[in-house]
XYZ file of C-alpha atoms in Angstrom:
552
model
C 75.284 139.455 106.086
C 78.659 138.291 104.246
C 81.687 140.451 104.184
C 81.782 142.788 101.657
C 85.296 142.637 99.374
C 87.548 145.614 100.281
C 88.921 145.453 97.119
C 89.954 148.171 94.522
C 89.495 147.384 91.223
C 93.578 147.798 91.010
C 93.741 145.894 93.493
C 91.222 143.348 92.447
C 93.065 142.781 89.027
C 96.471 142.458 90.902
C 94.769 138.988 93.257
C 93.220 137.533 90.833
C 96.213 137.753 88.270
C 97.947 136.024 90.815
C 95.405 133.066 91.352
C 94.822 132.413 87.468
C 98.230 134.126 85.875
C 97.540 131.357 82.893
C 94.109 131.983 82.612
C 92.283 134.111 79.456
C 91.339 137.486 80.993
C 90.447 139.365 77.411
C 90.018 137.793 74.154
C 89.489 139.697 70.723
C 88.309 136.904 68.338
C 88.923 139.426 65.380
C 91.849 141.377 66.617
C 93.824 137.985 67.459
C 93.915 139.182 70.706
C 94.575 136.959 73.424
C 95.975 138.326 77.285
C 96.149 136.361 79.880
C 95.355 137.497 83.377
C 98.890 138.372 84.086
C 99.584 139.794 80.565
C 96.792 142.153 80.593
C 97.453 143.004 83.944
C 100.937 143.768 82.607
C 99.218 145.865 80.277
C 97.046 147.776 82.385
C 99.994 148.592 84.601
C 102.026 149.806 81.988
C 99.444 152.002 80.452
C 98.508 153.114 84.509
C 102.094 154.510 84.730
C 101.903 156.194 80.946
C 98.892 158.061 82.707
C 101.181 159.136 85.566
C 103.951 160.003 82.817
C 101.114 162.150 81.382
C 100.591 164.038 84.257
C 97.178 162.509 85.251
C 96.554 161.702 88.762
C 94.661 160.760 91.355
C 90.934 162.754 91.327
C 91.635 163.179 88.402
C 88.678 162.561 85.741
C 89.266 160.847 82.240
C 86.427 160.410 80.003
C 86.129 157.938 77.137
C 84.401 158.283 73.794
C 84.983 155.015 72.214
C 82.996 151.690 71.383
C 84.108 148.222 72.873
C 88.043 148.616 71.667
C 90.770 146.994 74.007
C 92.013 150.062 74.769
C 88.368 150.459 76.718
C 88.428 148.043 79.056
C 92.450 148.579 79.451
C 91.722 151.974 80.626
C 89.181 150.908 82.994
C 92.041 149.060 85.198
C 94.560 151.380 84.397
C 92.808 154.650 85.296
C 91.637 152.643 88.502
C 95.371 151.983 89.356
C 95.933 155.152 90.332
C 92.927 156.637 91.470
C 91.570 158.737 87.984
C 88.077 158.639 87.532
C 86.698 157.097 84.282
C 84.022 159.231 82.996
C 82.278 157.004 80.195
C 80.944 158.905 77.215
C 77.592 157.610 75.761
C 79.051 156.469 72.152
C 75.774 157.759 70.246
C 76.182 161.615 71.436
C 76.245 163.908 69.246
C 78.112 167.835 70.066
C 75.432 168.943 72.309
C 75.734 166.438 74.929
C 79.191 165.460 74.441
C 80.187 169.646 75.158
C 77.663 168.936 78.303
C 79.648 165.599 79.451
C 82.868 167.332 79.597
C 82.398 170.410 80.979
C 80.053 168.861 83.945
C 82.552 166.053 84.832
C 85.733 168.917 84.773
C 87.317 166.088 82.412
C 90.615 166.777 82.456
C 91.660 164.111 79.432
C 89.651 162.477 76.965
C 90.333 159.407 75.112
C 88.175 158.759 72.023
C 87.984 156.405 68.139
C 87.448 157.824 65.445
C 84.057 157.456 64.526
C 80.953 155.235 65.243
C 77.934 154.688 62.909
C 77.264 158.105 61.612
C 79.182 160.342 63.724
C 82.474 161.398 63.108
C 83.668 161.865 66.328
C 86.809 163.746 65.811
C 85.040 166.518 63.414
C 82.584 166.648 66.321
C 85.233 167.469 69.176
C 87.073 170.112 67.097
C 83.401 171.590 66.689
C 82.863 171.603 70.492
C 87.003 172.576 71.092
C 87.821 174.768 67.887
C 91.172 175.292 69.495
C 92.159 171.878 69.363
C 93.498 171.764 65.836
C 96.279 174.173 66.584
C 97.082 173.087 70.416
C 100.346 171.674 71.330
C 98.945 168.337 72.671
C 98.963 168.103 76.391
C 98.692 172.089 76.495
C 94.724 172.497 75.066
C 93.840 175.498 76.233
C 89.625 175.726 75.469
C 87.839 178.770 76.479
C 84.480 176.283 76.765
C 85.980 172.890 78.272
C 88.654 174.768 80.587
C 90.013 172.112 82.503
C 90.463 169.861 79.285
C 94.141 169.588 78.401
C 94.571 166.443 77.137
C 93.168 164.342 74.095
C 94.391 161.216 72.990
C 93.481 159.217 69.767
C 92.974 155.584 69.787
C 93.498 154.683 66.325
C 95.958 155.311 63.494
C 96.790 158.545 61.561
C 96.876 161.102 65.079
C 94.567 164.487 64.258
C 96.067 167.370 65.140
C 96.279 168.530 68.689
C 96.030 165.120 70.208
C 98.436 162.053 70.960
C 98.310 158.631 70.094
C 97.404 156.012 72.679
C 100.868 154.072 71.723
C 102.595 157.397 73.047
C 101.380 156.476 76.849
C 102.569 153.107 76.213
C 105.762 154.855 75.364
C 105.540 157.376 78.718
C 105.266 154.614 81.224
C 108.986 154.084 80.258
C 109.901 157.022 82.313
C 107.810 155.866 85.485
C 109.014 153.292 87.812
C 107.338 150.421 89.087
C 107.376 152.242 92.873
C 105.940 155.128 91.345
C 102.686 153.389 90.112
C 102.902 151.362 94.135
C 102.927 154.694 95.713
C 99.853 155.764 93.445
C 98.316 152.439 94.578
C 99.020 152.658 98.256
C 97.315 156.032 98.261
C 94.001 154.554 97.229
C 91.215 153.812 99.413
C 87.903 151.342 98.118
C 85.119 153.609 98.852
C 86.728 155.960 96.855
C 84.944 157.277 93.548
C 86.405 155.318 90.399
C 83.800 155.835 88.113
C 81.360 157.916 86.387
C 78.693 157.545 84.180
C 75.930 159.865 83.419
C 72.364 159.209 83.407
C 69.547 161.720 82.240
C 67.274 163.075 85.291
C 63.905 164.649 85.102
C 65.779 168.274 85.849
C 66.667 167.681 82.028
C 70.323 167.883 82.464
C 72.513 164.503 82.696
C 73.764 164.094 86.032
C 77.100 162.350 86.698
C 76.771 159.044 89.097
C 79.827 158.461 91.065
C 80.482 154.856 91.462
C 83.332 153.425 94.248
C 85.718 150.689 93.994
C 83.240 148.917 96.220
C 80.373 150.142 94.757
C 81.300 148.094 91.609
C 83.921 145.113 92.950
C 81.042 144.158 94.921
C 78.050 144.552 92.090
C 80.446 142.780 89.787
C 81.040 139.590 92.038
C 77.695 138.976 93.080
C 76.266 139.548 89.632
C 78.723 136.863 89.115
C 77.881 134.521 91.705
C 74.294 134.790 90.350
C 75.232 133.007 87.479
C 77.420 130.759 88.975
C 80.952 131.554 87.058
C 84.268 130.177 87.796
C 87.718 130.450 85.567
C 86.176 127.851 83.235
C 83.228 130.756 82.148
C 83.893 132.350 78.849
C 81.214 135.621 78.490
C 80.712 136.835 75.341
C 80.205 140.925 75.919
C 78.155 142.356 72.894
C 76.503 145.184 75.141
C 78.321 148.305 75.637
C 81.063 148.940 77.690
C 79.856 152.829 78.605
C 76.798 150.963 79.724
C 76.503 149.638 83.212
C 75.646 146.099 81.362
C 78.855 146.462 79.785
C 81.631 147.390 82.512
C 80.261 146.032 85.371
C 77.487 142.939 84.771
C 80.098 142.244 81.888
C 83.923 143.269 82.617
C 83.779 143.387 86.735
C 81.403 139.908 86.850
C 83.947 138.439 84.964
C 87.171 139.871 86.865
C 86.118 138.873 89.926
C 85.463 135.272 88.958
C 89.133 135.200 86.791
C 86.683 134.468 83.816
C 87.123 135.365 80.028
C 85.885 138.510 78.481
C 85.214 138.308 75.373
C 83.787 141.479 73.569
C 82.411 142.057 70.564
C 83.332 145.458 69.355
C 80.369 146.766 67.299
C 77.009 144.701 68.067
C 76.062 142.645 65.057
C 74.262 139.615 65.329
C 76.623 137.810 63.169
C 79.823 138.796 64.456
C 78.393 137.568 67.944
C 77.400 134.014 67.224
C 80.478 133.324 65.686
C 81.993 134.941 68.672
C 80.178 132.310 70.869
C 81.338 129.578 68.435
C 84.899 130.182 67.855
C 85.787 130.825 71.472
C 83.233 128.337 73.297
C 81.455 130.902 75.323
C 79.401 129.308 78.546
C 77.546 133.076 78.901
C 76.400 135.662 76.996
C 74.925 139.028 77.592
C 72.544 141.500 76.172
C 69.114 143.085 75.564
C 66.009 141.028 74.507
C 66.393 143.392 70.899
C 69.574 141.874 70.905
C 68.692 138.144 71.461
C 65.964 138.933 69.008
C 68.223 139.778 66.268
C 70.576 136.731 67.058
C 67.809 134.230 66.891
C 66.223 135.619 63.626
C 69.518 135.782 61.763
C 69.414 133.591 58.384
C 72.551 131.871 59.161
C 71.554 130.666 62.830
C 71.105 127.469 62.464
C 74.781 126.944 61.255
C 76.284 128.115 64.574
C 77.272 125.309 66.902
C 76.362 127.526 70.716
C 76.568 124.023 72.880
C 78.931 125.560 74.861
C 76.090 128.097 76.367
C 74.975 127.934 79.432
C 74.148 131.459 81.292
C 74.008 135.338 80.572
C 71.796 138.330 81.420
C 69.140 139.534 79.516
C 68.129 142.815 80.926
C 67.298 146.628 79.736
C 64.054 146.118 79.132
C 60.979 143.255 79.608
C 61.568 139.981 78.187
C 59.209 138.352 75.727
C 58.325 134.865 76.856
C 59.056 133.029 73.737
C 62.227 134.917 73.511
C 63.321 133.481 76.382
C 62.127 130.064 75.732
C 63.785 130.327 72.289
C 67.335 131.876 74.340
C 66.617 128.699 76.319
C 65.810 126.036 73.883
C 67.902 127.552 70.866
C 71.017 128.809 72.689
C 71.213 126.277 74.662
C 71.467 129.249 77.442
C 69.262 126.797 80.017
C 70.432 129.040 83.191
C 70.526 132.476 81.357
C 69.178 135.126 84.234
C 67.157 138.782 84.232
C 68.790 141.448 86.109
C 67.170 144.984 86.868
C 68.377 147.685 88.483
C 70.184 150.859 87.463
C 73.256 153.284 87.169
C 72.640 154.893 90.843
C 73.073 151.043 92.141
C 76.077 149.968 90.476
C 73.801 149.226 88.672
C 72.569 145.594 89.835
C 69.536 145.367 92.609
C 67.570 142.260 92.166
C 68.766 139.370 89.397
C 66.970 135.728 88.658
C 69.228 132.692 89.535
C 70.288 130.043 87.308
C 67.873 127.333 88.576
C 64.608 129.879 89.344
C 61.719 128.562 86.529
C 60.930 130.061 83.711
C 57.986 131.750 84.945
C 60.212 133.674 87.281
C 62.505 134.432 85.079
C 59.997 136.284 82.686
C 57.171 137.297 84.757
C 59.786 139.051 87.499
C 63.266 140.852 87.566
C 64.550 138.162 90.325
C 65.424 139.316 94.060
C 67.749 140.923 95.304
C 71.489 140.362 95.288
C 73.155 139.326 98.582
C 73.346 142.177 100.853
C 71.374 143.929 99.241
C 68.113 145.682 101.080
C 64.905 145.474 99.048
C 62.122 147.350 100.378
C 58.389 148.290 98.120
C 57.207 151.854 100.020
C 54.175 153.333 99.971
C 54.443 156.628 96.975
C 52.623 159.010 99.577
C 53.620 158.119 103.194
C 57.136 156.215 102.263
C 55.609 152.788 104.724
C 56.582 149.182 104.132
C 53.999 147.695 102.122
C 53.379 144.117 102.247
C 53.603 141.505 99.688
C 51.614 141.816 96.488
C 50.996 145.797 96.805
C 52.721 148.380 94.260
C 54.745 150.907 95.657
C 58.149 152.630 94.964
C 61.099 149.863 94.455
C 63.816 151.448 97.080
C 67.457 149.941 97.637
C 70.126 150.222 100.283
C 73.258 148.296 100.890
C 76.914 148.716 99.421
C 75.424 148.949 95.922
C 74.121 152.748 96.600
C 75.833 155.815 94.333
C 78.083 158.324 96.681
C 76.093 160.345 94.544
C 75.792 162.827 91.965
C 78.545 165.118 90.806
C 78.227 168.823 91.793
C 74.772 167.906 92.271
C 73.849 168.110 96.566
C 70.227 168.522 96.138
C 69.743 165.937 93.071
C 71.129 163.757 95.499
C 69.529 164.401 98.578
C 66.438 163.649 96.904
C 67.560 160.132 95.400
C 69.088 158.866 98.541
C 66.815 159.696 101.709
C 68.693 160.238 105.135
C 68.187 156.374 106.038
C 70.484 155.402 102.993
C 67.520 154.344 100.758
C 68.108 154.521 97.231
C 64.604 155.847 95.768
C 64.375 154.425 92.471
C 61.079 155.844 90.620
C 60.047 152.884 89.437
C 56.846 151.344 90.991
C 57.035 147.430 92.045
C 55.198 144.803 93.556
C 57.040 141.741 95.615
C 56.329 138.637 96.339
C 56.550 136.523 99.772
C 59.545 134.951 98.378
C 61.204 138.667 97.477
C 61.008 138.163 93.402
C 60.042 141.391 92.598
C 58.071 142.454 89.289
C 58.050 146.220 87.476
C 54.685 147.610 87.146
C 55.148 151.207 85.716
C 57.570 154.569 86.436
C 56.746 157.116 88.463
C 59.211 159.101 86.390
C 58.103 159.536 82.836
C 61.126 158.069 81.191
C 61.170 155.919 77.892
C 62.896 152.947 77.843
C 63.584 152.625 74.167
C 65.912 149.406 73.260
C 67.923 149.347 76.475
C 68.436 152.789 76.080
C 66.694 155.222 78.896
C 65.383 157.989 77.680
C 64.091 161.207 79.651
C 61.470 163.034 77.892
C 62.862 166.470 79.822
C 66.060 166.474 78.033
C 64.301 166.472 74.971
C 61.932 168.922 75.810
C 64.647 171.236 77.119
C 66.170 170.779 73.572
C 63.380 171.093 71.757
C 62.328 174.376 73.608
C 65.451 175.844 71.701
C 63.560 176.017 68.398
C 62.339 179.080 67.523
C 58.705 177.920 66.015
C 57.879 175.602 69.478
C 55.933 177.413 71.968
C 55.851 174.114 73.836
C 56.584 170.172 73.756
C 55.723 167.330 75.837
C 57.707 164.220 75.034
C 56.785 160.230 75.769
C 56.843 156.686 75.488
C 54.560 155.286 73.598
C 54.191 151.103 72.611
C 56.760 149.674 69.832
C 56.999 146.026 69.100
C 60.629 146.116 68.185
C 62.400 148.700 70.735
C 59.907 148.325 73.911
C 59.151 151.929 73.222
C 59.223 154.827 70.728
C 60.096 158.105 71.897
C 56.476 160.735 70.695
C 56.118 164.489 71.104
C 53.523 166.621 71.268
C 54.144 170.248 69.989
C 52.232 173.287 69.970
C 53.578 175.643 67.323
C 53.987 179.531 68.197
C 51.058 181.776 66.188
C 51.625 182.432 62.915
C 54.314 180.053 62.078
C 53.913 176.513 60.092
C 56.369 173.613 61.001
C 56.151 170.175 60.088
C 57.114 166.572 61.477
C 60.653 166.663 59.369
C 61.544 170.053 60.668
C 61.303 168.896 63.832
C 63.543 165.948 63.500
C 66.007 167.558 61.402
C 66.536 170.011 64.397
C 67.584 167.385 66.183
C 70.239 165.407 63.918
C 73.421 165.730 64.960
C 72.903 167.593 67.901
C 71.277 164.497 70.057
C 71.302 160.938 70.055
C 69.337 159.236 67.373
C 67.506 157.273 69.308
C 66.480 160.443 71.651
C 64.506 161.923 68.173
C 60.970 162.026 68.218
C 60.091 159.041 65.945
C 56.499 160.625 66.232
C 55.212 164.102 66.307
C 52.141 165.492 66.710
C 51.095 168.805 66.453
C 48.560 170.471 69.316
C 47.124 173.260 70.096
C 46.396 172.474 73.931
C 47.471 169.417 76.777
C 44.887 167.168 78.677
C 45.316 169.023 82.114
C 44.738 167.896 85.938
C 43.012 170.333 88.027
C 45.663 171.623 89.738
C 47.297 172.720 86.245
C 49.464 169.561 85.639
C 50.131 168.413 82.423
C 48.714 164.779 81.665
C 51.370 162.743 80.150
C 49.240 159.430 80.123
C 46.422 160.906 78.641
C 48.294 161.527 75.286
C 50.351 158.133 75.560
C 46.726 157.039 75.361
C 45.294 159.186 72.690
C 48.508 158.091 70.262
C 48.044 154.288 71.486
C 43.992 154.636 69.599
C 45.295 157.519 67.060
C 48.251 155.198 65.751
C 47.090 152.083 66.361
C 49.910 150.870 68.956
C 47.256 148.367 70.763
C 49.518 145.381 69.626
C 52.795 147.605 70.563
C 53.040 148.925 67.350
C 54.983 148.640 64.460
C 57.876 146.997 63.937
C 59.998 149.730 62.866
């Protein structure tokens, strides 16, 4: 095996600043933004040391609500500078979740826009923290989010109770250069940087801790996958709270001293010209995404010569999307990567020159020093090529695990180190692995995971359900659509609407039931267990999904 980089990210930004100072390290095509590597390493250190002027240290966890602005991907550096842990906010939460996020992660500062789409995300905070609007800022006192005392406003026009983002700018003034070095010195790699929270079967998001070397490492091979160098350009449309976004996107490129480029709001416009205007070699995203690009009307006008690479990942790729990716994009040595939030999140990933059969029928294999292994779901053995079992992981790339969370833990990682995925697999003689199914019922639904649980806890909170089962069921467009099955108490009417309704603005939109059916019993096992792909099977006939259903 190679040596692993002992890198932190800090630390990682500081090296390669130094090896391309002259190179772009962040571009914003619409912003006219343009940093070099040592500019925007400038930046992050000055905006590290506002942090410190702040009062935020190291341990210390800092969540962001906030689409793909600058100030994103300049606090991902800066909080890793001295040792505060990002916590990144999934932008399409609505007060339910985002109240859950903060209090779980003991957030101790939270950054956030505005708005995004149809959430106002300031009205939403001061609904979740009513004592914001009359707080001093940096002295929130909130009887619900206790260890919250800071929130700061990355925009114009501050709300009350917060400070502006410009105002740490301001505080680094007061913090010296030896200051922010101490901070640095203090640091150690397989300390936790990062955070992100991923939905679990228990119903309740748990909090993934991620190390400098968890990610350093994920981000350079992802890169070496696709072969980048300082000449790459990646165009970044996919989220930054995402995996895809600050690590197969902002750490691949880092660790290469290649150019990010982000789009801020995915539009399929807004990215081609993107690609044209700044002569992007790579380009990420999901195969809706890709989808969307290639179907645009104005397509054909956009010059995308300069492609070469990318991900496509999130969920399966359509064949004659990829050929299209291939032959359209000019994207010849674009790659599939699978793999998820516990593993930093990368496991296996296609390389440039693997066929296109590979590339579509498989997810790749895996990443150097990385340990692949399919097990057997009942006795945990080795199977050998070409027989389904459990995909499991070990290596570098492995979660310290979840926050506050022993036993959620314990049963992810076994006491050998093996990262037990739930998804089933079969693998080749050569390694390329291929998804066959889940052995946890979650709904991928356009990239987005989805665990029926959390929606069923939810949904248990209405006063006409007596009970819900919630699941994935085909959909042409998103991969899947998210279906539940409710039994009404006696006596009470409710209808499809109600049931959606309940759910607006209290979870994501894409977690809402685009089906419902009403039931007065569930398909059972034997022993009493509830069978989820028996009614995945009645709605397939019932709806007529055969073809993966509409295209909604």
């Amino acid at each position: 095996m190679s040596q692993p980089l002992e890198f932190t990210v800090g630390g990682l930004l500081d090296a390669v600043a130094a090896r391309f100072p002259d190179t772009d390290a962040l571009v914003y095509v619409d912003r006219g933004i343009r940093y070099s590597y040592r500019q925007f390493n400038e930046v992050c250190r000055q905006v590290a040391k506002g942090l410190l002027g702040l009062g935020i240290r190291k341990g210390d966890h800092v969540s962001i609500w906030a689409y793909n602005v600058p100030e994103w991907v300049i606090l991902q550096f800066a909080t890793a500078k001295i040792g505060a842990v990002l916590v990144t906010v999934n932008t399409n939460y609505k007060s339910a979740e985002l109240e859950y996020i903060l209090k779980q992660s003991d957030s101790t500062a939270l950054f956030l826009v505005k708005s995004f789409k149809d959430t106002d995300y300031v009205a939403t905070l001061n609904e979740v923290v009513p004592e914001l609007q009359g707080a001093q800022p940096g002295m929130l006192s909130s009887a619900t989010l206790p260890f919250l005392k800071h929130v700061v406003f990355i925009g114009e026009e501050t709300p009350g109770g917060m400070i502006n983002f410009e105002r740490i700018m301001a505080l680094a003034r007061d913090v010296s250069d030896e200051e922010l070095a101490a901070a640095e010195r203090s640091l150690d790699c397989r300390e936790v940087i990062n955070m992100q929270y991923t939905s679990g079967t228990t119903g309740f998001p748990k909090g993934v801790m991620l190390t400098h070397h968890n990610i350093v490492n994920n981000g350079f091979n992802i890169g070496e996958c696709m072969k980048f160098t300082e000449k790459d350009r990646l165009c970044i449309p996919v989220p930054f709270f995402h995996c895809f976004g600050c690590v197969l996107g902002v750490m691949a490129c880092v660790t290469h001293g290649s150019t990010m480029v982000p789009v801020e709001l995915f539009d399929p416009l807004a990215v081609l010209r993107t690609i044209e205007q700044e002569r992007c070699t790579a380009v990420h995203g999901v195969p809706t995404m890709f989808i969307a690009e290639l179907e645009h009307p104005d397509f054909p006008k956009f010059d995308l010569t300069s492609l070469r690479s990318g991900i496509m990942a999130g969920s399966p790729c359509p064949i004659e999307v990829m050929k299209r990716v291939i032959r359209d994009m000019h994207a010849a040595e674009i790659t599939i990567a699978y793999g998820q939030t516990e593993s930093s999140p990368v496991i296996t990933q296609t390389r440039t020159d693997d066929p296109i059969e590979l590339r579509v029928a498989t997810v790749g294999r895996a990443l150097p020093d990385v340990e692949v292994k399919i097990a057997d779901i009942e006795t945990g053995a080795v199977l050998p090529p070409g027989k389904q079992g459990e995909l499991c992981t070990r290596g570098y790339l492995v979660m310290k695990g979840y926050y506050k969370m022993p036993d959620e833990t314990a049963r992810a990682i076994d006491a050998e180190g093996w990262l037990h995925t739930g998804d089933l697999a079969v693998m080749d003689e050569n390694g390329y692995c291929k998804i066959t199914g889940r052995i946890k019922n979650m709904i991928i639904r356009g990239g987005e995971n989805v665990y029926p649980r959390e929606i069923e806890e939810y949904l248990y909170t209405h006063p006409k359900i007596s009970d819900v089962q919630v699941y994935g069921v085909p959909d042409r467009k998103y991969g899947e659509q998210v279906m539940a099955a409710v039994i009404v108490k006696k006596g009470v009417e409710l209808s499809e609407e109600e049931v959606r309704e309940f759910c607006r603005g209290k979870i994501a939109n894409y977690k809402i039931p685009r089906y419902v059916k009403f039931v007065d019993s569930y398909p059972m096992t034997a022993s009493g267990k509830i069978q989820k792909f028996k009614l995945r099977e009645m709605a397939v006939r019932e709806l007529q999904l055969e073809d993966g259903g509409e295209m909604a």
